[in-house]
PDB file of C-alpha atoms in Angstrom:
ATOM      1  CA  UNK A   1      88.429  81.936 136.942  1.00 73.00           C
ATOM      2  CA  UNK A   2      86.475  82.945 134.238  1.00 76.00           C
ATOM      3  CA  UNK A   3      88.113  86.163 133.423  1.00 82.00           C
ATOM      4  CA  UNK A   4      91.392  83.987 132.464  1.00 76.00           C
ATOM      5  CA  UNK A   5      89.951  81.771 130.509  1.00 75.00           C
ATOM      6  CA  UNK A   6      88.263  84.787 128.551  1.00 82.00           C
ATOM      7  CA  UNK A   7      91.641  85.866 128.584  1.00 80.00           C
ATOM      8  CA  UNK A   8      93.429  82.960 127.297  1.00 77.00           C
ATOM      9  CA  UNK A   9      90.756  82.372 124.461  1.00 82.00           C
ATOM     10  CA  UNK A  10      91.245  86.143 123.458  1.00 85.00           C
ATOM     11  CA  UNK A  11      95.420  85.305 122.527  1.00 81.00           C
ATOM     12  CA  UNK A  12      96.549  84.209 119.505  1.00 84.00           C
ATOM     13  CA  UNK A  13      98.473  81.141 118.728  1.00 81.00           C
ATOM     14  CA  UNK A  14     101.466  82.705 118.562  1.00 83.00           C
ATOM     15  CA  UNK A  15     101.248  84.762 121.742  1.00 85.00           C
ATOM     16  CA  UNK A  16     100.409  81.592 123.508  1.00 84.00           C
ATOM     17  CA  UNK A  17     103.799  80.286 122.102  1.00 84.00           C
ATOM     18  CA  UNK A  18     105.418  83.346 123.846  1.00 87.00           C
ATOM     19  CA  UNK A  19     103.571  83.083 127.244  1.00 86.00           C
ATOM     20  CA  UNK A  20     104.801  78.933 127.137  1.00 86.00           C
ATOM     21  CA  UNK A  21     108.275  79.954 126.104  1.00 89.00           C
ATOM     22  CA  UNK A  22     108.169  82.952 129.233  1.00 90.00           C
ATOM     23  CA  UNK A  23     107.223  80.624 131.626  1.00 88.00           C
ATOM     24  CA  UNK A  24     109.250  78.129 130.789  1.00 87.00           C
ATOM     25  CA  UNK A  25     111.987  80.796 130.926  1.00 89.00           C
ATOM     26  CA  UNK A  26     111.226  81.793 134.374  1.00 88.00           C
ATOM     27  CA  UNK A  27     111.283  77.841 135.536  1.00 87.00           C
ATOM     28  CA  UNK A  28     115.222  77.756 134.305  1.00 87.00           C
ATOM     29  CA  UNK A  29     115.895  80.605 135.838  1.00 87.00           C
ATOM     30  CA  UNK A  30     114.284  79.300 138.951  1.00 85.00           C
ATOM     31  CA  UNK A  31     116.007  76.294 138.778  1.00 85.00           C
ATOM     32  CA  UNK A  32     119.827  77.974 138.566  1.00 85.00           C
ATOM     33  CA  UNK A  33     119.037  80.070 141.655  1.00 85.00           C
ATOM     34  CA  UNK A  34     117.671  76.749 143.547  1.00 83.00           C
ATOM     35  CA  UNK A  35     120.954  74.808 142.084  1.00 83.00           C
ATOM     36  CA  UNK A  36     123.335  77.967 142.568  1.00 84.00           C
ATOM     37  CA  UNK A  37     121.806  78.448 146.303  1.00 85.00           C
ATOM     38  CA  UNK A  38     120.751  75.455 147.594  1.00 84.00           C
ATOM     39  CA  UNK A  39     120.847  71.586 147.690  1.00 79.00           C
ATOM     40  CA  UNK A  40     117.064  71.482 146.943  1.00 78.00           C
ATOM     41  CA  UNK A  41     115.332  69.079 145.040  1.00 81.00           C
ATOM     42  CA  UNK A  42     112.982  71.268 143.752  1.00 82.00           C
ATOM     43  CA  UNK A  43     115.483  72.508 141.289  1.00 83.00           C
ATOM     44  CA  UNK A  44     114.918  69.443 139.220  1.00 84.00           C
ATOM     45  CA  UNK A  45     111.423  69.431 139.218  1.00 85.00           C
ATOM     46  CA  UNK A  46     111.590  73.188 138.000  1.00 86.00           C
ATOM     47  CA  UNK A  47     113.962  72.513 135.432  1.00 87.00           C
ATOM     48  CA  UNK A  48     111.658  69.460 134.221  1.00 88.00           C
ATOM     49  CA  UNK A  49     109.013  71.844 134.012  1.00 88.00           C
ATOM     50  CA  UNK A  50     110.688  74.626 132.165  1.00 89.00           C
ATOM     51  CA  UNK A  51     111.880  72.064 129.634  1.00 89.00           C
ATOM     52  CA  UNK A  52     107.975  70.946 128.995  1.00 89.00           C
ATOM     53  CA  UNK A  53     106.851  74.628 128.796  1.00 89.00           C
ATOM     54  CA  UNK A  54     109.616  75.871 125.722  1.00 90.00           C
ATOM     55  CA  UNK A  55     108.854  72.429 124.407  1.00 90.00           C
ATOM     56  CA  UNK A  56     105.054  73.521 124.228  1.00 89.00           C
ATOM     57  CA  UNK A  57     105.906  76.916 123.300  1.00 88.00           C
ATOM     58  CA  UNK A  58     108.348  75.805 120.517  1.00 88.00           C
ATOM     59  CA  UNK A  59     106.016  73.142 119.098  1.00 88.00           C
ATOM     60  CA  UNK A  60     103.028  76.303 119.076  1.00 85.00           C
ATOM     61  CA  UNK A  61     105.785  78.808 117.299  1.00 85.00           C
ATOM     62  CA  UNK A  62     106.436  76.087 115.119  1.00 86.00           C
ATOM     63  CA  UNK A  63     102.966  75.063 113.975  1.00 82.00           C
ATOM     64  CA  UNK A  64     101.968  78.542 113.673  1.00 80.00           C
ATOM     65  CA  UNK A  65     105.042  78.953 111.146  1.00 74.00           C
ATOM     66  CA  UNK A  66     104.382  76.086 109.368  1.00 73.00           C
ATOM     67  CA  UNK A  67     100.543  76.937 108.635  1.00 70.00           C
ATOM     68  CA  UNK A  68     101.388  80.027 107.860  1.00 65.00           C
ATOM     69  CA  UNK A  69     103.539  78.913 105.314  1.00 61.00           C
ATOM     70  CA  UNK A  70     101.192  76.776 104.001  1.00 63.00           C
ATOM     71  CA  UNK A  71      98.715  79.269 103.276  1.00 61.00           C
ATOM     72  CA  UNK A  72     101.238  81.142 101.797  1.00 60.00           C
ATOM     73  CA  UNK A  73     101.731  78.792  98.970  1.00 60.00           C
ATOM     74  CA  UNK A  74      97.802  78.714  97.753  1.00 53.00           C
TER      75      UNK A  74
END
């Protein structure tokens, strides 16, 4: 457990975005097989999660741009 939290501290901001956008990828994708193959109700609760996960990794991409830009500007 301690070698991914090592890991996690070692990423950057933005790659953290990338990982949240990647999983939250994978959830949607997840979902349309469940929807596409089954009647589960899973399929919702993966799509609920992949919609909190690009939300995340959005909101990370987009505070990442707009400090950069900040700093730009000094």
């Amino acid at each position: 457990m301690n070698g991914f939290f090592d890991f996690w501290e070692g990423l950057s901001c933005k790659k953290r975005g990338f990982l949240f956008i990647a999983a939250g990828m994978l959830c949607l994708a997840g979902c349309l097989l469940l929807l596409i193959f089954t009647e589960s109700i899973f399929s919702t609760v993966l799509l609920y999660f992949s919609l909190g996960f690009n939300i995340i990794g959005l909101y990370i991409l987009m505070w990442v741009k707009d400090r950069r830009d900040k700093n730009d500007k000094k």
